[in-house]
PDB file of C-alpha atoms in Angstrom:
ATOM      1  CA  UNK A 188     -10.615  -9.523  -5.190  1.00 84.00           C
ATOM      2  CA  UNK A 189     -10.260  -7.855  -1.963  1.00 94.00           C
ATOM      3  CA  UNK A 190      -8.006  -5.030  -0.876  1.00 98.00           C
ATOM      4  CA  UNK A 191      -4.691  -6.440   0.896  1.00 98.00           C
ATOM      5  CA  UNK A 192      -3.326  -3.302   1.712  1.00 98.00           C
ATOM      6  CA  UNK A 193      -2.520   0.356   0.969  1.00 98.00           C
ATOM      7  CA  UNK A 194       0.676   1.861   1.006  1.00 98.00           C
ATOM      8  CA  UNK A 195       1.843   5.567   2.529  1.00 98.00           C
ATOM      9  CA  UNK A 196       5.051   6.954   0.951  1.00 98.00           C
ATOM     10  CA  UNK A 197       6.842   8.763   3.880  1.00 97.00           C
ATOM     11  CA  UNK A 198      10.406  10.052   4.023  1.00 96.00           C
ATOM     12  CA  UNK A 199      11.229  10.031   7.715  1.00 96.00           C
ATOM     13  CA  UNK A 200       9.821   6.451   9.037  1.00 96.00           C
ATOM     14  CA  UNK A 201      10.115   6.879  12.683  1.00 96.00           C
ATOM     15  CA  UNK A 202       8.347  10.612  12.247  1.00 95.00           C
ATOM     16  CA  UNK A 203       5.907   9.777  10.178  1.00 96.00           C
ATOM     17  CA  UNK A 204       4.433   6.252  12.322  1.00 96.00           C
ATOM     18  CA  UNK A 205       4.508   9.015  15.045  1.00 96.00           C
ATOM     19  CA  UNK A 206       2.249  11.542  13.147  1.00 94.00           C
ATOM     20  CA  UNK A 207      -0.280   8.765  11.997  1.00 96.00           C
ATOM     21  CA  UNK A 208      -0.618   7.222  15.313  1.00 96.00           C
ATOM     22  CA  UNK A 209      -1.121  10.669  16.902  1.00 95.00           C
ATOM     23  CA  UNK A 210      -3.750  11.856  14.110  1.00 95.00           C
ATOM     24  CA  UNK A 211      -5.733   8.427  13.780  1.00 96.00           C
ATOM     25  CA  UNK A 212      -5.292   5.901  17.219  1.00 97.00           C
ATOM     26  CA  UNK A 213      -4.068   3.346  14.911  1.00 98.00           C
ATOM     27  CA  UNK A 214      -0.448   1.889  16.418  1.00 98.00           C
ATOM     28  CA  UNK A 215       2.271   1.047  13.909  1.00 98.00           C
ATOM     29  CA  UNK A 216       4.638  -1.842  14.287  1.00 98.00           C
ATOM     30  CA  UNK A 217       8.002  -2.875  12.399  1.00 97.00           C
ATOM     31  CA  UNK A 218       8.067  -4.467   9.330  1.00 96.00           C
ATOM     32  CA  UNK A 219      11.225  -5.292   7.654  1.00 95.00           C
ATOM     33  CA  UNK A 220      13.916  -4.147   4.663  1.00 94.00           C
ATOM     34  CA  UNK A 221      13.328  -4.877   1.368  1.00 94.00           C
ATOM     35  CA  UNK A 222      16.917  -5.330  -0.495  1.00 92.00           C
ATOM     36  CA  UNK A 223      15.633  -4.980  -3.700  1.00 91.00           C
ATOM     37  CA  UNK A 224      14.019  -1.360  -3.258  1.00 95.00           C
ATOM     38  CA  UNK A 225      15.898  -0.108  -0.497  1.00 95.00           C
ATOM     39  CA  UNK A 226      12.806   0.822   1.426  1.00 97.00           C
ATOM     40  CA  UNK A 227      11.580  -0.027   4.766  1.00 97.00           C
ATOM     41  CA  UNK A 228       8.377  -0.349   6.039  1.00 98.00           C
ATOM     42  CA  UNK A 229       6.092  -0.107   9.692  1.00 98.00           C
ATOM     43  CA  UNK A 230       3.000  -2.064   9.425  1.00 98.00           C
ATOM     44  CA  UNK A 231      -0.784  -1.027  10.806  1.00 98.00           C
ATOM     45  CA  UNK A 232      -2.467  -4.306  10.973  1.00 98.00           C
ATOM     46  CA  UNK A 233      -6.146  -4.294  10.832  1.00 98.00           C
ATOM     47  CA  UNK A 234      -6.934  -8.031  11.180  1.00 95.00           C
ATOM     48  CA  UNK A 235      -7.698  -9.082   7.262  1.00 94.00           C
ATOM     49  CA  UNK A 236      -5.702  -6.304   5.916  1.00 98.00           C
ATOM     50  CA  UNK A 237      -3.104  -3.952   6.617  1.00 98.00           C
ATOM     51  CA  UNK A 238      -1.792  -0.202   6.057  1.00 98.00           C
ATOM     52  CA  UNK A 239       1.847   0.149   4.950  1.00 98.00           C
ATOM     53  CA  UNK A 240       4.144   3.280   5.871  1.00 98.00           C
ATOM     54  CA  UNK A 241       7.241   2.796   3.429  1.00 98.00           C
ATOM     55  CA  UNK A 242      10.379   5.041   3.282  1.00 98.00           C
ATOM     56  CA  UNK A 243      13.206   4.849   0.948  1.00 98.00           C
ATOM     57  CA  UNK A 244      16.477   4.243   2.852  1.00 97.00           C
ATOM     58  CA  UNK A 245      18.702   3.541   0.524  1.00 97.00           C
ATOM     59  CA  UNK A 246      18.250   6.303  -1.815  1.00 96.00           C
ATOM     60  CA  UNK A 247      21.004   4.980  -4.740  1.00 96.00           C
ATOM     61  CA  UNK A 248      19.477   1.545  -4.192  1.00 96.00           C
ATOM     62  CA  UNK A 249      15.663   3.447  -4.587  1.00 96.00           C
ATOM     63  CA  UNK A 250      16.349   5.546  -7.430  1.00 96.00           C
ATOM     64  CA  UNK A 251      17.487   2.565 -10.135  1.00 96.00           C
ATOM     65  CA  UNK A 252      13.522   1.251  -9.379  1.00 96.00           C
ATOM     66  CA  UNK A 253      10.582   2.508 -10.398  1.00 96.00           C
ATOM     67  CA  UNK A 254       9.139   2.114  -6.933  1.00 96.00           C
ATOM     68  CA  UNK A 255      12.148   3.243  -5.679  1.00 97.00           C
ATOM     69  CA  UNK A 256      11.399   6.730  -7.557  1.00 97.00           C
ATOM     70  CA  UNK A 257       7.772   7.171  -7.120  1.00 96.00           C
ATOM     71  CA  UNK A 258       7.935   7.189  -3.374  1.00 97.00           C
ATOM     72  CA  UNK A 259      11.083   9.604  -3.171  1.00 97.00           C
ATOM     73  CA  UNK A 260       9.086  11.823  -5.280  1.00 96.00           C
ATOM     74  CA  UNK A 261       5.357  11.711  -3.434  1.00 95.00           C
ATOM     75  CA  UNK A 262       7.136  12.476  -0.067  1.00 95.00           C
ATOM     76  CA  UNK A 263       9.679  14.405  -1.159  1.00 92.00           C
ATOM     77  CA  UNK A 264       9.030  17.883   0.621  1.00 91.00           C
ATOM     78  CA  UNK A 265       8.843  15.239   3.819  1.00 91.00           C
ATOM     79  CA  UNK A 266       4.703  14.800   3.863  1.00 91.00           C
ATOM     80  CA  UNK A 267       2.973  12.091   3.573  1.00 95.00           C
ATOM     81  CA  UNK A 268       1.452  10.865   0.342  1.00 96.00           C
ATOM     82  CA  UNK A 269      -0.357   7.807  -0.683  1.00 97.00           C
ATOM     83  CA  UNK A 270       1.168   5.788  -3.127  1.00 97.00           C
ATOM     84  CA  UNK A 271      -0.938   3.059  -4.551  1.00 98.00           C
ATOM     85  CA  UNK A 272      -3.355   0.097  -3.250  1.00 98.00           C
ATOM     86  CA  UNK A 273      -2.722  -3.465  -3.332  1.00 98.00           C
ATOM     87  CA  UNK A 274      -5.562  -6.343  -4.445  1.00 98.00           C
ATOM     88  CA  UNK A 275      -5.006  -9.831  -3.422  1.00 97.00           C
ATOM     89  CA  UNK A 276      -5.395 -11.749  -5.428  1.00 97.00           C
ATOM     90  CA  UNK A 277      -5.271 -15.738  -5.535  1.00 95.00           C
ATOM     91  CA  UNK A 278      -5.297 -15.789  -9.731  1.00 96.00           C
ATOM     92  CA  UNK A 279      -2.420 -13.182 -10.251  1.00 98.00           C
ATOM     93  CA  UNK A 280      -0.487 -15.578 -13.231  1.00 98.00           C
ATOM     94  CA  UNK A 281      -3.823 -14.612 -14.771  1.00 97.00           C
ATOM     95  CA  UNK A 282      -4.239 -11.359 -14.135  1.00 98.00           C
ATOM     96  CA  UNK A 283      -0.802  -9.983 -14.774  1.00 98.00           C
ATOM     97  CA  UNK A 284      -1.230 -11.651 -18.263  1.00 98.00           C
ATOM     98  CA  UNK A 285      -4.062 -10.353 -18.825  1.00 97.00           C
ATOM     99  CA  UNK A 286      -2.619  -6.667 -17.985  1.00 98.00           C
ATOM    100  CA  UNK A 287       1.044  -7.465 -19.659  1.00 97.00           C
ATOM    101  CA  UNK A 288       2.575  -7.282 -16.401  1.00 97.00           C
ATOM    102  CA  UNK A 289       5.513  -9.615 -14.950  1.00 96.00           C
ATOM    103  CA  UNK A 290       4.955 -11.874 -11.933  1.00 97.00           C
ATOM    104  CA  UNK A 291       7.838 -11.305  -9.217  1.00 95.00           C
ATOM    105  CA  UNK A 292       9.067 -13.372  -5.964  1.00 94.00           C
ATOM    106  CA  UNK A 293       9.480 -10.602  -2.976  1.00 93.00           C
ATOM    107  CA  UNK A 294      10.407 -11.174   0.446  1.00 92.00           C
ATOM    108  CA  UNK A 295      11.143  -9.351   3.648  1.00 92.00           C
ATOM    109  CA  UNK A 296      12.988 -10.137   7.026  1.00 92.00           C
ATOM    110  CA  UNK A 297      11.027  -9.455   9.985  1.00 92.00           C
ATOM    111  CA  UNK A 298      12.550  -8.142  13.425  1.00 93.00           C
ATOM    112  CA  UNK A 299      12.100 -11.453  14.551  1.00 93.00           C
ATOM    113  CA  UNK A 300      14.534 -12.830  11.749  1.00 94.00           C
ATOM    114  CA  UNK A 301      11.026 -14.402  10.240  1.00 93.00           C
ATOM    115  CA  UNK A 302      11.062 -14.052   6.861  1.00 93.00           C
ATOM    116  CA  UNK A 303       7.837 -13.384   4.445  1.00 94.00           C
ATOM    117  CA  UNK A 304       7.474 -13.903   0.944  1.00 95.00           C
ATOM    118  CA  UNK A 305       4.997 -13.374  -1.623  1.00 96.00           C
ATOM    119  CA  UNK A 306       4.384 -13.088  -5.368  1.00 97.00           C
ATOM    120  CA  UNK A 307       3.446  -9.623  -6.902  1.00 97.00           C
ATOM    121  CA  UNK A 308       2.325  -7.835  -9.676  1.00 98.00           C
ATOM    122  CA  UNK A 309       2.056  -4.135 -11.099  1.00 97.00           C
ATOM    123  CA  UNK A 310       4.517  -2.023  -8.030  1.00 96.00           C
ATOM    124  CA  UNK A 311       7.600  -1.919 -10.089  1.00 95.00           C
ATOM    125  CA  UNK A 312       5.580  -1.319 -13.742  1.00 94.00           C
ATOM    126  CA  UNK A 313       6.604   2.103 -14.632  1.00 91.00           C
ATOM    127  CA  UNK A 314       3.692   2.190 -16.920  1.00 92.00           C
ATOM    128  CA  UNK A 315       0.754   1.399 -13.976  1.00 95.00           C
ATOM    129  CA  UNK A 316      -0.881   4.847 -13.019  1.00 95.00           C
ATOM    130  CA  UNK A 317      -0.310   4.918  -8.692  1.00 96.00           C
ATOM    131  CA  UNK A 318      -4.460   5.387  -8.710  1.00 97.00           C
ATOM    132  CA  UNK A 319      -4.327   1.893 -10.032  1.00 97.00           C
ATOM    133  CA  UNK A 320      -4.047  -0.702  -7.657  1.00 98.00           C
ATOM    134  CA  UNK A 321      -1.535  -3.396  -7.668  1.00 98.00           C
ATOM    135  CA  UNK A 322      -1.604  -7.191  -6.572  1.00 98.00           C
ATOM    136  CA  UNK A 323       0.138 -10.046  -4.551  1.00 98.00           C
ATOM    137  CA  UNK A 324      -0.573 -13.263  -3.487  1.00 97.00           C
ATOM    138  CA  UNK A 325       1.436 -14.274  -0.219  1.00 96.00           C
ATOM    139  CA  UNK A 326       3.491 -17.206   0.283  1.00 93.00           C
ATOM    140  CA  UNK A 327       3.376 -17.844   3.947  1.00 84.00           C
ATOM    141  CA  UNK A 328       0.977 -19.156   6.463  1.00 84.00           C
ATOM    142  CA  UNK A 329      -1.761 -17.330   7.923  1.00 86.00           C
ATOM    143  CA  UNK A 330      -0.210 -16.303  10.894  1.00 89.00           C
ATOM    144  CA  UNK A 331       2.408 -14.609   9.220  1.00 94.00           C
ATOM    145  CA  UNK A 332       0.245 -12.170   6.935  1.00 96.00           C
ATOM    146  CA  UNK A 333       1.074  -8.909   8.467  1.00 97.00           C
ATOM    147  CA  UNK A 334      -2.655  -8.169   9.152  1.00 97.00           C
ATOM    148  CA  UNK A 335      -2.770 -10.486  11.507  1.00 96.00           C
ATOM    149  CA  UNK A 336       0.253  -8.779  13.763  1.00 95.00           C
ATOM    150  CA  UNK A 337      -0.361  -7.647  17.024  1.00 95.00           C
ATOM    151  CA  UNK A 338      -0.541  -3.714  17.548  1.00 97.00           C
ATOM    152  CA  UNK A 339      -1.619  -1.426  20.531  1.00 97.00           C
ATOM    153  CA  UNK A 340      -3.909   0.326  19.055  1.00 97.00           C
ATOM    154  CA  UNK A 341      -5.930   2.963  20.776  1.00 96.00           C
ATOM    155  CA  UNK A 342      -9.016   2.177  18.545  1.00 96.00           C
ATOM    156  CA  UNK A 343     -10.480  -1.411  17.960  1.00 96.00           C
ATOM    157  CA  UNK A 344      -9.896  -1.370  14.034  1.00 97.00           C
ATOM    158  CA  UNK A 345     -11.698  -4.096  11.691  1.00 97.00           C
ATOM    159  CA  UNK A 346      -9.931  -3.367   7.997  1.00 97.00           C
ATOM    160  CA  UNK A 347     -10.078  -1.126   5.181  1.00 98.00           C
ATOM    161  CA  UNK A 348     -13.655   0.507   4.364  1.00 97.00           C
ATOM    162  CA  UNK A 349     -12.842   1.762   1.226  1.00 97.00           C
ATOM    163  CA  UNK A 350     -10.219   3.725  -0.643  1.00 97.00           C
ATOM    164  CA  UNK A 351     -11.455   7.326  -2.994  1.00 96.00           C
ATOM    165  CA  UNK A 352      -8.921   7.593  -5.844  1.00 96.00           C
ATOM    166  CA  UNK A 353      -9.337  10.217  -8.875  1.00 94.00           C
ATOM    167  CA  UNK A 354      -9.088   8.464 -12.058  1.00 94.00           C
ATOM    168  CA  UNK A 355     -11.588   7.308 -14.828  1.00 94.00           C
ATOM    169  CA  UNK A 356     -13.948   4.679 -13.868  1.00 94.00           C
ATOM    170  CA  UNK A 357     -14.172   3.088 -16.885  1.00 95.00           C
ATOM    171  CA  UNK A 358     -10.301   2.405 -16.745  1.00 95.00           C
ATOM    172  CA  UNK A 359     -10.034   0.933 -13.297  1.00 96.00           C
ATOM    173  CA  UNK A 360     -13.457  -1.371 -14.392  1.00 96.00           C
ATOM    174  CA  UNK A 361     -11.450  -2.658 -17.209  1.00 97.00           C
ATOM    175  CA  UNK A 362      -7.748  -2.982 -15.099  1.00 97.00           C
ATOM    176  CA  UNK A 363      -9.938  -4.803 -12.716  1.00 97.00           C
ATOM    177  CA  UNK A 364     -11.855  -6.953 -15.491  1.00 96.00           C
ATOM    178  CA  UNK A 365     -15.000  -6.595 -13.983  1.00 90.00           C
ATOM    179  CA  UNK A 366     -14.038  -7.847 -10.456  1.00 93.00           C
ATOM    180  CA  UNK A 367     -15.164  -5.826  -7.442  1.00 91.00           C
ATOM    181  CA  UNK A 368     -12.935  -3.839  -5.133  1.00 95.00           C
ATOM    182  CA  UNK A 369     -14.147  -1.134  -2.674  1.00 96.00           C
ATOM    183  CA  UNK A 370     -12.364   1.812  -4.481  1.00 97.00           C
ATOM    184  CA  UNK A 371     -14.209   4.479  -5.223  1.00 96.00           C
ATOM    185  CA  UNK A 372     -13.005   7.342  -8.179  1.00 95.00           C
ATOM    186  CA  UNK A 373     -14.009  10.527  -6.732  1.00 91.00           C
ATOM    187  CA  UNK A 374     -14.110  13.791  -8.573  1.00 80.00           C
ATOM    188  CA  UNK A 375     -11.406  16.287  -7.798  1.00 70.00           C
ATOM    189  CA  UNK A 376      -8.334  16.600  -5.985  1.00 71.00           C
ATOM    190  CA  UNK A 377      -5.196  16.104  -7.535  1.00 79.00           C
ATOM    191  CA  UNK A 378      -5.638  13.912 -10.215  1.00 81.00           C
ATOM    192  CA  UNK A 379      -4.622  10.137 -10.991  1.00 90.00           C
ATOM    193  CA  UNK A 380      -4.047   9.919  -6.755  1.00 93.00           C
ATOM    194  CA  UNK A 381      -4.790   7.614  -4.143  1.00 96.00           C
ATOM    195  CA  UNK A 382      -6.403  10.779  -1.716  1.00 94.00           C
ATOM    196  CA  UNK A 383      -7.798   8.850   1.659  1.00 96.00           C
ATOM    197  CA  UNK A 384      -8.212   5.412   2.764  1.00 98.00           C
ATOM    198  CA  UNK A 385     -10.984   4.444   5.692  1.00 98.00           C
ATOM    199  CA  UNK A 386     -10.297   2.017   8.221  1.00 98.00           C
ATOM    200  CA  UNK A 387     -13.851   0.969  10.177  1.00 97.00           C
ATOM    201  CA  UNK A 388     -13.982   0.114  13.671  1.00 96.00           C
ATOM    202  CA  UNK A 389     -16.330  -1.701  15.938  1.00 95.00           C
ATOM    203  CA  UNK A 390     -17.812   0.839  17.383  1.00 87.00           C
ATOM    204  CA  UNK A 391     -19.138   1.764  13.710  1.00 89.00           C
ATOM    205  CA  UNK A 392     -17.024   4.686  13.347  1.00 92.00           C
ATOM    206  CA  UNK A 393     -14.700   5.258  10.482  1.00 96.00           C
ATOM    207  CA  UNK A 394     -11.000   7.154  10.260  1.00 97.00           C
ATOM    208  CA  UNK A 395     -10.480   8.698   7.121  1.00 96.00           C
ATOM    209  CA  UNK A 396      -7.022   9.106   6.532  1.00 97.00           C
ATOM    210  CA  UNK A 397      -6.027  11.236   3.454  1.00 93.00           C
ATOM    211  CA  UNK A 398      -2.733  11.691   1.949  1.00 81.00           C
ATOM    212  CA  UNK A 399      -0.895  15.481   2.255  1.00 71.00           C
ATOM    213  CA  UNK A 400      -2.177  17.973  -0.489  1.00 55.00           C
ATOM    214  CA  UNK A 401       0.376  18.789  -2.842  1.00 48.00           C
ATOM    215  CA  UNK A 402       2.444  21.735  -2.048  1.00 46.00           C
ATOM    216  CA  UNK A 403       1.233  25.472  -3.585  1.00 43.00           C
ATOM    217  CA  UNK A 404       2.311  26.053  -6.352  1.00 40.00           C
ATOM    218  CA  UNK A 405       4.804  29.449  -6.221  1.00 31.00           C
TER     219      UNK A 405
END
């Protein structure tokens, strides 16, 4: 398995593409709506894989899903959290079976009225820990995977280095059946979290990009 892409919950869209360009070089470009989440999405492609700001938009819409729920609540005091990390993955009847979780059709409409569809597994299981990545396998042609969208990016980025997630390593061995995945369960921080993701470049630099802290406690 490989990583696909990892998703930032953010409340304001337009704000928050304009914070993460400013802090990491790394252009954002439109995605689409999804109807059944009432969310919205800008896309950072990174050639084989992407990074995915999402915002809930239609907040009745959002709050009768469980994704719809978990991403109001990470960015609910208006920061930026991440929410979870996506595996592609080509055998996902298999693997959803394995893990008791239901395969579902998605799609999205592109600016360009282009639509995109794909088969996923895990985002809308209430009972999936965020630190726990989820899985798709895309129905479209190559040129439509989102990675492969054109963005002005003030850095030449070449995909996701690796992702640092607290959790127990035994459990993400066993959700990931032995397959390999460049996610790494760090100690501290707050726990069961996605904390940073790392996007390399070709000049052999890499961004680190971590999710807000969680607010002080009063």
């Amino acid at each position: 398995m490989r990583i696909d892409h990892a998703v930032l919950a953010v409340a304001d869209l337009d704000e928050a593409a304009a914070r993460f360009t400013a802090g990491t070089g790394l252009a954002t470009i439109a995605g689409g709506r999804h109807p059944r989440w009432g969310t919205v999405n800008r896309i950072v492609p990174l050639g084989s894989d992407y990074l995915e700001l999402l915002a809930v938009v239609e907040p009745d819409l959002g709050a009768g899903t469980s994704l719809g729920r978990r991403l109001t609540a990470l960015s609910r005091d208006g920061r930026d959290r991440w929410f979870s990390v996506c595996l592609a993955d080509p055998d996902i009847d298999r693997t959803a079976a394995r893990l008791g979780l239901a395969v579902e059709a998605g799609a999205r409409t592109r600016p360009d009225g282009v639509e995109v569809r794909w088969r996923g597994a895990g985002i809308e299981d209430s009972s999936r820990p965020d630190w726990l990545p989820f899985f798709i396998d895309w129905d479209a042609p190559g040129d439509l995977y989102p990675g492969r969208s054109h963005a002005d990016h003030a850095v030449r980025p070449t995909g996701i280095a690796g992702v640092a997630v607290s959790g127990e390593p035994a459990a993400l061995k066993a959700w990931l059946d032995g397959a390999r995945a460049p996610i790494e369960v760090t100690d501290g921080g707050e726990p069961h979290r996605v904390h940073s993701v790392r996007v390399a470049t070709e000049g052999g630099d890499v961004i680190e990009i971590e999710g807000a802290p969680p607010p002080a406690s009063s």
